Amino acid sequence: MSLPNLENASTLESAMQLMIQTFHKYSGNEGDKYTLSRAELKELLTTELGNYLGNAQDKEAVDKVMGDLDSNNDGEVDFTEFIILVGALTVACNDFFLEYNEKDQKKK
Amino acid sequence: MSLPNLENASTLESAMQLMIQTFHKYSGNEGDKYTLSRAELKELLTTELGNYLGNAQDKEAVDKVMGDLDSNNDGEVDFTEFIILVGALTVACNDFFLEYNEKDQKKK
């Protein structure tokens, strides 16, 4: 899959393009090339979100994320479901950074 | 506001950090530094999403986005409301790219 190039894109447009690229990097590996199977989701979680989610190696953790995301129960995660996960994680990260910064300000 | 650095971050983690950075770049300009006022939202839309949204200079367009996003009607857009906008735009972009690619494939 080819995407418009990143030149001239703003910071936010680059972020949007990176999310689209990441999804398709994994979704194209097997089965439906526009959705993530359980194996593709596991690979995405461990490779791309290792720093935030810790070790998602165990099958139970992957099954739980798949269960939470796969709102139509077809065993596949589509792009909209993926964006909901990334959005929720980004909100959680932002809350964490704000709290961290407030503590850091108080120390000074 | 300082954020953990981008070194060692995966592509997806970089995208998440870029969204957080973009929001705070504009939200800190006036009033509550953790929300976007109407003026801050307008600056973000025109500067960061000009390629996708076209010219959002006119007041009506900014008012419409503000009205749609500001779910609690306080005249400010918070981080969660901002992420919902970016998520919806990213899903729309992905749909557009897929359609574009399919047409491109058929031509070959």
PDB file of C-alpha atoms in Angstrom:
ATOM      1  CA  MET A   1       0.000   0.000   0.000  1.00  0.00           C
ATOM      2  CA  SER A   2       1.358   3.396  -0.903  1.00  0.00           C
ATOM      3  CA  LEU A   3       0.529   6.572   0.957  1.00  0.00           C
ATOM      4  CA  PRO A   4       0.975  10.225   0.035  1.00  0.00           C
ATOM      5  CA  ASN A   5       4.482  11.160   1.137  1.00  0.00           C
ATOM      6  CA  LEU A   6       5.226  12.848   4.446  1.00  0.00           C
ATOM      7  CA  GLU A   7       6.816  15.930   2.889  1.00  0.00           C
ATOM      8  CA  ASN A   8       4.934  19.172   3.653  1.00  0.00           C
ATOM      9  CA  ALA A   9       2.814  17.345   6.234  1.00  0.00           C
ATOM     10  CA  SER A  10       2.336  19.111   9.569  1.00  0.00           C
ATOM     11  CA  THR A  11       3.287  17.389  12.826  1.00  0.00           C
ATOM     12  CA  LEU A  12      -0.305  16.262  13.361  1.00  0.00           C
ATOM     13  CA  GLU A  13      -0.734  15.061   9.775  1.00  0.00           C
ATOM     14  CA  SER A  14       2.505  13.054  10.153  1.00  0.00           C
ATOM     15  CA  ALA A  15       1.123  11.448  13.327  1.00  0.00           C
ATOM     16  CA  MET A  16      -2.069  10.461  11.459  1.00  0.00           C
ATOM     17  CA  GLN A  17      -0.061   8.985   8.580  1.00  0.00           C
ATOM     18  CA  LEU A  18       2.163   7.041  11.006  1.00  0.00           C
ATOM     19  CA  MET A  19      -0.923   5.435  12.616  1.00  0.00           C
ATOM     20  CA  ILE A  20      -2.263   4.413   9.197  1.00  0.00           C
ATOM     21  CA  GLN A  21       1.132   3.027   8.123  1.00  0.00           C
ATOM     22  CA  THR A  22       1.546   1.063  11.367  1.00  0.00           C
ATOM     23  CA  PHE A  23      -1.847  -0.641  11.026  1.00  0.00           C
ATOM     24  CA  HIS A  24      -1.248  -1.712   7.431  1.00  0.00           C
ATOM     25  CA  LYS A  25       2.285  -2.895   8.168  1.00  0.00           C
ATOM     26  CA  TYR A  26       0.740  -5.679  10.313  1.00  0.00           C
ATOM     27  CA  SER A  27      -2.756  -6.126   8.820  1.00  0.00           C
ATOM     28  CA  GLY A  28      -1.335  -7.242   5.468  1.00  0.00           C
ATOM     29  CA  ASN A  29       0.541 -10.278   6.836  1.00  0.00           C
ATOM     30  CA  GLU A  30      -2.238 -12.884   6.657  1.00  0.00           C
ATOM     31  CA  GLY A  31      -5.946 -13.289   5.902  1.00  0.00           C
ATOM     32  CA  ASP A  32      -7.959 -10.110   5.286  1.00  0.00           C
ATOM     33  CA  LYS A  33      -5.307  -7.500   4.499  1.00  0.00           C
ATOM     34  CA  TYR A  34      -7.418  -4.664   5.928  1.00  0.00           C
ATOM     35  CA  THR A  35      -7.976  -6.181   9.396  1.00  0.00           C
ATOM     36  CA  LEU A  36      -5.733  -7.520  12.187  1.00  0.00           C
ATOM     37  CA  SER A  37      -6.046 -11.205  13.058  1.00  0.00           C
ATOM     38  CA  ARG A  38      -5.174 -12.345  16.590  1.00  0.00           C
ATOM     39  CA  ALA A  39      -1.584 -13.131  15.499  1.00  0.00           C
ATOM     40  CA  GLU A  40      -1.184  -9.802  13.711  1.00  0.00           C
ATOM     41  CA  LEU A  41      -2.585  -7.917  16.731  1.00  0.00           C
ATOM     42  CA  LYS A  42      -0.141  -9.726  19.030  1.00  0.00           C
ATOM     43  CA  GLU A  43       2.786  -8.798  16.809  1.00  0.00           C
ATOM     44  CA  LEU A  44       1.656  -5.150  16.644  1.00  0.00           C
ATOM     45  CA  LEU A  45       1.184  -4.920  20.431  1.00  0.00           C
ATOM     46  CA  THR A  46       4.549  -6.452  21.297  1.00  0.00           C
ATOM     47  CA  THR A  47       6.552  -4.629  18.597  1.00  0.00           C
ATOM     48  CA  GLU A  48       4.890  -1.208  18.624  1.00  0.00           C
ATOM     49  CA  LEU A  49       3.578  -0.772  22.151  1.00  0.00           C
ATOM     50  CA  GLY A  50       6.122  -2.713  24.192  1.00  0.00           C
ATOM     51  CA  ASN A  51       7.232   0.430  26.050  1.00  0.00           C
ATOM     52  CA  TYR A  52       3.692   1.316  27.110  1.00  0.00           C
ATOM     53  CA  LEU A  53       1.950  -2.015  27.535  1.00  0.00           C
ATOM     54  CA  GLY A  54       4.852  -4.019  28.962  1.00  0.00           C
ATOM     55  CA  ASN A  55       5.176  -7.616  27.974  1.00  0.00           C
ATOM     56  CA  ALA A  56       2.099  -8.710  26.046  1.00  0.00           C
ATOM     57  CA  GLN A  57       3.599 -12.062  25.231  1.00  0.00           C
ATOM     58  CA  ASP A  58       1.116 -14.102  27.206  1.00  0.00           C
ATOM     59  CA  LYS A  59      -1.875 -15.354  25.297  1.00  0.00           C
ATOM     60  CA  GLU A  60      -4.401 -14.217  27.913  1.00  0.00           C
ATOM     61  CA  ALA A  61      -3.387 -10.547  27.619  1.00  0.00           C
ATOM     62  CA  VAL A  62      -3.689 -10.599  23.810  1.00  0.00           C
ATOM     63  CA  ASP A  63      -7.049 -12.387  24.087  1.00  0.00           C
ATOM     64  CA  LYS A  64      -8.296  -9.732  26.510  1.00  0.00           C
ATOM     65  CA  VAL A  65      -7.317  -6.819  24.210  1.00  0.00           C
ATOM     66  CA  MET A  66      -8.828  -8.654  21.225  1.00  0.00           C
ATOM     67  CA  GLY A  67     -12.043  -9.281  23.197  1.00  0.00           C
ATOM     68  CA  ASP A  68     -12.270  -5.624  24.236  1.00  0.00           C
ATOM     69  CA  LEU A  69     -11.564  -4.247  20.754  1.00  0.00           C
ATOM     70  CA  ASP A  70     -13.407  -6.667  18.527  1.00  0.00           C
ATOM     71  CA  SER A  71     -16.811  -5.066  19.023  1.00  0.00           C
ATOM     72  CA  ASN A  72     -18.495  -7.080  16.265  1.00  0.00           C
ATOM     73  CA  ASN A  73     -16.979 -10.401  17.478  1.00  0.00           C
ATOM     74  CA  ASP A  74     -15.563 -11.510  14.136  1.00  0.00           C
ATOM     75  CA  GLY A  75     -12.102 -12.351  15.556  1.00  0.00           C
ATOM     76  CA  GLU A  76     -10.552  -9.479  13.603  1.00  0.00           C
ATOM     77  CA  VAL A  77      -9.696  -5.900  14.614  1.00  0.00           C
ATOM     78  CA  ASP A  78     -10.524  -3.331  11.936  1.00  0.00           C
ATOM     79  CA  PHE A  79      -8.969   0.117  11.500  1.00  0.00           C
ATOM     80  CA  THR A  80     -11.662   1.967  13.481  1.00  0.00           C
ATOM     81  CA  GLU A  81     -11.279  -0.463  16.418  1.00  0.00           C
ATOM     82  CA  PHE A  82      -7.489   0.032  16.260  1.00  0.00           C
ATOM     83  CA  ILE A  83      -7.852   3.844  16.339  1.00  0.00           C
ATOM     84  CA  ILE A  84     -10.108   3.578  19.422  1.00  0.00           C
ATOM     85  CA  LEU A  85      -7.328   1.610  21.186  1.00  0.00           C
ATOM     86  CA  VAL A  86      -4.625   4.099  20.175  1.00  0.00           C
ATOM     87  CA  GLY A  87      -6.865   7.053  21.163  1.00  0.00           C
ATOM     88  CA  ALA A  88      -7.593   5.590  24.595  1.00  0.00           C
ATOM     89  CA  LEU A  89      -3.885   4.873  25.166  1.00  0.00           C
ATOM     90  CA  THR A  90      -2.935   8.407  24.073  1.00  0.00           C
ATOM     91  CA  VAL A  91      -5.436   9.945  26.522  1.00  0.00           C
ATOM     92  CA  ALA A  92      -3.992   7.732  29.285  1.00  0.00           C
ATOM     93  CA  CYS A  93      -0.434   8.796  28.353  1.00  0.00           C
ATOM     94  CA  ASN A  94      -1.420  12.455  28.347  1.00  0.00           C
ATOM     95  CA  ASP A  95      -2.944  12.131  31.842  1.00  0.00           C
ATOM     96  CA  PHE A  96       0.248  10.447  33.008  1.00  0.00           C
ATOM     97  CA  PHE A  97       2.495  13.171  31.535  1.00  0.00           C
ATOM     98  CA  LEU A  98       0.388  15.954  33.077  1.00  0.00           C
ATOM     99  CA  GLU A  99       0.558  14.312  36.503  1.00  0.00           C
ATOM    100  CA  TYR A 100       4.294  13.744  36.090  1.00  0.00           C
ATOM    101  CA  ASN A 101       4.832  17.400  35.097  1.00  0.00           C
ATOM    102  CA  GLU A 102       2.802  18.708  38.017  1.00  0.00           C
ATOM    103  CA  LYS A 103       4.871  16.650  40.472  1.00  0.00           C
ATOM    104  CA  ASP A 104       8.020  17.833  38.714  1.00  0.00           C
ATOM    105  CA  GLN A 105       6.916  21.499  38.983  1.00  0.00           C
ATOM    106  CA  LYS A 106       6.231  21.152  42.694  1.00  0.00           C
ATOM    107  CA  LYS A 107       9.707  19.763  43.291  1.00  0.00           C
ATOM    108  CA  LYS A 108      11.321  22.875  41.750  1.00  0.00           C
TER     109      LYS A 108
ATOM    110  CA  MET B   1       5.726  20.930  29.232  1.00  0.00           C
ATOM    111  CA  SER B   2       8.418  18.292  28.843  1.00  0.00           C
ATOM    112  CA  LEU B   3       7.763  14.836  27.465  1.00  0.00           C
ATOM    113  CA  PRO B   4       9.850  11.687  27.533  1.00  0.00           C
ATOM    114  CA  ASN B   5      12.124  11.869  24.483  1.00  0.00           C
ATOM    115  CA  LEU B   6      11.325  10.186  21.194  1.00  0.00           C
ATOM    116  CA  GLU B   7      14.443   8.020  21.192  1.00  0.00           C
ATOM    117  CA  ASN B   8      13.695   4.289  21.287  1.00  0.00           C
ATOM    118  CA  ALA B   9      10.012   4.991  20.646  1.00  0.00           C
ATOM    119  CA  SER B  10       8.322   2.801  18.039  1.00  0.00           C
ATOM    120  CA  THR B  11       6.543   4.375  15.055  1.00  0.00           C
ATOM    121  CA  LEU B  12       3.195   4.140  16.837  1.00  0.00           C
ATOM    122  CA  GLU B  13       4.555   5.531  20.099  1.00  0.00           C
ATOM    123  CA  SER B  14       6.065   8.456  18.149  1.00  0.00           C
ATOM    124  CA  ALA B  15       2.662   9.150  16.592  1.00  0.00           C
ATOM    125  CA  MET B  16       1.051   9.197  20.050  1.00  0.00           C
ATOM    126  CA  GLN B  17       3.707  11.579  21.370  1.00  0.00           C
ATOM    127  CA  LEU B  18       3.292  13.881  18.334  1.00  0.00           C
ATOM    128  CA  MET B  19      -0.462  14.150  19.015  1.00  0.00           C
ATOM    129  CA  ILE B  20       0.186  15.045  22.671  1.00  0.00           C
ATOM    130  CA  GLN B  21       2.849  17.608  21.710  1.00  0.00           C
ATOM    131  CA  THR B  22       0.604  19.213  19.082  1.00  0.00           C
ATOM    132  CA  PHE B  23      -2.273  19.690  21.512  1.00  0.00           C
ATOM    133  CA  HIS B  24      -0.118  21.306  24.197  1.00  0.00           C
ATOM    134  CA  LYS B  25       1.679  23.519  21.680  1.00  0.00           C
ATOM    135  CA  TYR B  26      -1.644  25.355  21.149  1.00  0.00           C
ATOM    136  CA  SER B  27      -3.515  24.771  24.441  1.00  0.00           C
ATOM    137  CA  GLY B  28      -0.903  26.664  26.461  1.00  0.00           C
ATOM    138  CA  ASN B  29      -1.336  29.986  24.607  1.00  0.00           C
ATOM    139  CA  GLU B  30      -4.177  31.500  26.646  1.00  0.00           C
ATOM    140  CA  GLY B  31      -6.632  30.713  29.472  1.00  0.00           C
ATOM    141  CA  ASP B  32      -6.694  27.138  30.772  1.00  0.00           C
ATOM    142  CA  LYS B  33      -3.394  25.691  29.573  1.00  0.00           C
ATOM    143  CA  TYR B  34      -4.814  22.154  29.334  1.00  0.00           C
ATOM    144  CA  THR B  35      -7.752  22.985  27.016  1.00  0.00           C
ATOM    145  CA  LEU B  36      -8.156  24.679  23.613  1.00  0.00           C
ATOM    146  CA  SER B  37     -10.143  27.926  23.499  1.00  0.00           C
ATOM    147  CA  ARG B  38     -11.944  28.887  20.285  1.00  0.00           C
ATOM    148  CA  ALA B  39      -8.912  30.960  19.168  1.00  0.00           C
ATOM    149  CA  GLU B  40      -6.444  28.175  20.000  1.00  0.00           C
ATOM    150  CA  LEU B  41      -8.603  25.603  18.161  1.00  0.00           C
ATOM    151  CA  LYS B  42      -8.734  27.849  15.104  1.00  0.00           C
ATOM    152  CA  GLU B  43      -4.952  28.232  15.093  1.00  0.00           C
ATOM    153  CA  LEU B  44      -4.473  24.458  15.459  1.00  0.00           C
ATOM    154  CA  LEU B  45      -6.946  23.661  12.666  1.00  0.00           C
ATOM    155  CA  THR B  46      -5.462  26.131  10.184  1.00  0.00           C
ATOM    156  CA  THR B  47      -1.811  25.412  10.985  1.00  0.00           C
ATOM    157  CA  GLU B  48      -1.904  21.642  11.545  1.00  0.00           C
ATOM    158  CA  LEU B  49      -4.771  20.400   9.408  1.00  0.00           C
ATOM    159  CA  GLY B  50      -4.735  22.847   6.508  1.00  0.00           C
ATOM    160  CA  ASN B  51      -3.888  20.079   4.016  1.00  0.00           C
ATOM    161  CA  TYR B  52      -6.838  17.944   5.106  1.00  0.00           C
ATOM    162  CA  LEU B  53      -9.496  20.426   6.137  1.00  0.00           C
ATOM    163  CA  GLY B  54      -8.846  23.119   3.553  1.00  0.00           C
ATOM    164  CA  ASN B  55      -9.237  26.713   4.574  1.00  0.00           C
ATOM    165  CA  ALA B  56     -10.769  26.879   8.047  1.00  0.00           C
ATOM    166  CA  GLN B  57     -10.329  30.624   8.213  1.00  0.00           C
ATOM    167  CA  ASP B  58     -14.003  31.444   8.295  1.00  0.00           C
ATOM    168  CA  LYS B  59     -15.520  31.820  11.720  1.00  0.00           C
ATOM    169  CA  GLU B  60     -18.523  29.619  10.952  1.00  0.00           C
ATOM    170  CA  ALA B  61     -16.380  26.574  10.166  1.00  0.00           C
ATOM    171  CA  VAL B  62     -14.409  26.931  13.410  1.00  0.00           C
ATOM    172  CA  ASP B  63     -17.658  27.435  15.352  1.00  0.00           C
ATOM    173  CA  LYS B  64     -19.076  24.262  13.809  1.00  0.00           C
ATOM    174  CA  VAL B  65     -16.042  22.132  14.769  1.00  0.00           C
ATOM    175  CA  MET B  66     -16.056  23.676  18.255  1.00  0.00           C
ATOM    176  CA  GLY B  67     -19.800  22.957  18.606  1.00  0.00           C
ATOM    177  CA  ASP B  68     -19.349  19.335  17.472  1.00  0.00           C
ATOM    178  CA  LEU B  69     -16.333  18.695  19.714  1.00  0.00           C
ATOM    179  CA  ASP B  70     -17.216  20.564  22.854  1.00  0.00           C
ATOM    180  CA  SER B  71     -19.480  17.848  24.244  1.00  0.00           C
ATOM    181  CA  ASN B  72     -19.805  19.458  27.683  1.00  0.00           C
ATOM    182  CA  ASN B  73     -20.523  22.931  26.217  1.00  0.00           C
ATOM    183  CA  ASP B  74     -17.943  24.849  28.205  1.00  0.00           C
ATOM    184  CA  GLY B  75     -16.478  26.641  25.145  1.00  0.00           C
ATOM    185  CA  GLU B  76     -13.216  24.717  25.486  1.00  0.00           C
ATOM    186  CA  VAL B  77     -11.951  21.546  23.771  1.00  0.00           C
ATOM    187  CA  ASP B  78     -10.158  19.179  26.134  1.00  0.00           C
ATOM    188  CA  PHE B  79      -7.586  16.541  25.196  1.00  0.00           C
ATOM    189  CA  THR B  80     -10.109  13.684  24.957  1.00  0.00           C
ATOM    190  CA  GLU B  81     -12.350  15.748  22.626  1.00  0.00           C
ATOM    191  CA  PHE B  82      -9.264  16.584  20.508  1.00  0.00           C
ATOM    192  CA  ILE B  83      -8.307  12.889  20.225  1.00  0.00           C
ATOM    193  CA  ILE B  84     -11.848  12.018  19.093  1.00  0.00           C
ATOM    194  CA  LEU B  85     -11.487  14.592  16.261  1.00  0.00           C
ATOM    195  CA  VAL B  86      -8.057  13.288  15.227  1.00  0.00           C
ATOM    196  CA  GLY B  87      -9.302   9.672  15.406  1.00  0.00           C
ATOM    197  CA  ALA B  88     -12.331  10.416  13.228  1.00  0.00           C
ATOM    198  CA  LEU B  89     -10.155  12.266  10.694  1.00  0.00           C
ATOM    199  CA  THR B  90      -7.633   9.410  10.632  1.00  0.00           C
ATOM    200  CA  VAL B  91     -10.382   6.844   9.932  1.00  0.00           C
ATOM    201  CA  ALA B  92     -11.661   9.101   7.109  1.00  0.00           C
ATOM    202  CA  CYS B  93      -8.126   9.415   5.669  1.00  0.00           C
ATOM    203  CA  ASN B  94      -7.618   5.651   5.837  1.00  0.00           C
ATOM    204  CA  ASP B  95     -10.884   5.056   3.947  1.00  0.00           C
ATOM    205  CA  PHE B  96      -9.758   7.561   1.339  1.00  0.00           C
ATOM    206  CA  PHE B  97      -6.314   5.939   0.903  1.00  0.00           C
ATOM    207  CA  LEU B  98      -7.841   2.451   0.573  1.00  0.00           C
ATOM    208  CA  GLU B  99     -10.232   3.643  -2.107  1.00  0.00           C
ATOM    209  CA  TYR B 100      -7.418   5.483  -3.873  1.00  0.00           C
ATOM    210  CA  ASN B 101      -5.222   2.371  -3.799  1.00  0.00           C
ATOM    211  CA  GLU B 102      -7.956   0.128  -5.123  1.00  0.00           C
ATOM    212  CA  LYS B 103      -8.539   2.443  -8.077  1.00  0.00           C
ATOM    213  CA  ASP B 104      -4.790   2.615  -8.611  1.00  0.00           C
ATOM    214  CA  GLN B 105      -4.526  -1.209  -8.621  1.00  0.00           C
ATOM    215  CA  LYS B 106      -7.312  -1.561 -11.181  1.00  0.00           C
ATOM    216  CA  LYS B 107      -5.556   0.857 -13.532  1.00  0.00           C
ATOM    217  CA  LYS B 108      -2.406  -1.320 -13.625  1.00  0.00           C
TER     218      LYS B 108
END
